[in-house]
């Protein structure tokens, strides 16, 4: 079967400095895709339509991967709803529209599992999109991502533009965001336990009850999935144009905390502040579609957490300086 992208293609990775963008770079370079192009935030403000238009005119990429987004955890979403909605809408609209207008060969848009309804049936199938109300703690980000999926689908349906989307579950791995208030649960727990060790604290208090279940995918597995679908998946017009990406397995936040604390080396007690929100109780993705195409994750969660904790200990000073 002929691959849908070529080693000679000029591939633009939007968001190349983020955790996902860095992983995509690693995966593509490892697989001998050398013609990768980037633009830093100083070089190109993705919220500026005219700047993005001019950049596409000059660079003329063949393939576009949209890994750029404003992201954060429950607290950040509740504090900055306008930024999470408007910034993400601007970024993805500017990139998708200009990719279409400049005849890009293939476009991959990265969404999120938070697009699905709060009380969705489990595991969550792609068809469940827009079948119920969103989780309030991240609805602004989710709304933007849903719009991005629909932008890609609308251009494919009306104009035949080759735009596809992936919906990854919760991600973790090297280069994550460890900001004290804007990070997701797994990196937040790593930082919190390491800080407890550094300050000789004998206990750590975590948000919520610890009972919600979450699915976690190593970012390098997502990167491999990106390459896989770009090379091999071309849905028909009448098909669903987005795929779930995950492990098909979940774990309680409480169990996750104990695994992280053990790997970091924290020996104290863990308390749970039930006055803080839990978010959606369960968000397990149905990954049968992408599995049936031939892709499966390779990195075990326990190994991945151990590797991520080692990366944090090794690079924490640099990571914290870049994210604070």
PDB file of C-alpha atoms in Angstrom, residues 10 12 37 44 49-62 64 94-95 97-104:
ATOM      1  CA  UNK A  10       7.680  19.650   3.626  1.00  0.00           C
ATOM      2  CA  UNK A  12       4.949  21.876   9.196  1.00  0.00           C
ATOM      3  CA  UNK A  37       9.615  23.067   9.337  1.00  0.00           C
ATOM      4  CA  UNK A  44       4.717  33.638  14.161  1.00  0.00           C
ATOM      5  CA  UNK A  49      -4.573  35.626  10.591  1.00  0.00           C
ATOM      6  CA  UNK A  50      -2.571  37.910   8.301  1.00  0.00           C
ATOM      7  CA  UNK A  51       0.730  36.719   9.763  1.00  0.00           C
ATOM      8  CA  UNK A  52      -0.260  33.089   9.292  1.00  0.00           C
ATOM      9  CA  UNK A  53      -1.427  33.792   5.750  1.00  0.00           C
ATOM     10  CA  UNK A  54       1.905  35.370   4.842  1.00  0.00           C
ATOM     11  CA  UNK A  55       3.850  32.550   6.480  1.00  0.00           C
ATOM     12  CA  UNK A  56       1.995  29.918   4.423  1.00  0.00           C
ATOM     13  CA  UNK A  57       2.591  31.929   1.263  1.00  0.00           C
ATOM     14  CA  UNK A  58       6.350  31.965   1.896  1.00  0.00           C
ATOM     15  CA  UNK A  59       6.820  28.458   3.328  1.00  0.00           C
ATOM     16  CA  UNK A  60       4.221  26.543   1.259  1.00  0.00           C
ATOM     17  CA  UNK A  61       4.132  23.317   3.335  1.00  0.00           C
ATOM     18  CA  UNK A  62       2.868  20.024   1.901  1.00  0.00           C
ATOM     19  CA  UNK A  64       0.397  20.410   8.309  1.00  0.00           C
ATOM     20  CA  UNK A  94      -6.033  30.374  10.953  1.00  0.00           C
ATOM     21  CA  UNK A  95      -4.062  27.179  10.384  1.00  0.00           C
ATOM     22  CA  UNK A  97      -8.136  27.853   6.585  1.00  0.00           C
ATOM     23  CA  UNK A  98      -4.686  28.757   5.300  1.00  0.00           C
ATOM     24  CA  UNK A  99      -3.737  25.101   4.846  1.00  0.00           C
ATOM     25  CA  UNK A 100      -6.853  24.708   2.703  1.00  0.00           C
ATOM     26  CA  UNK A 101      -6.268  27.891   0.700  1.00  0.00           C
ATOM     27  CA  UNK A 102      -2.642  26.938   0.013  1.00  0.00           C
ATOM     28  CA  UNK A 103      -3.549  23.447  -1.214  1.00  0.00           C
ATOM     29  CA  UNK A 104      -1.829  21.501   1.549  1.00  0.00           C
TER      30      UNK A 104
END
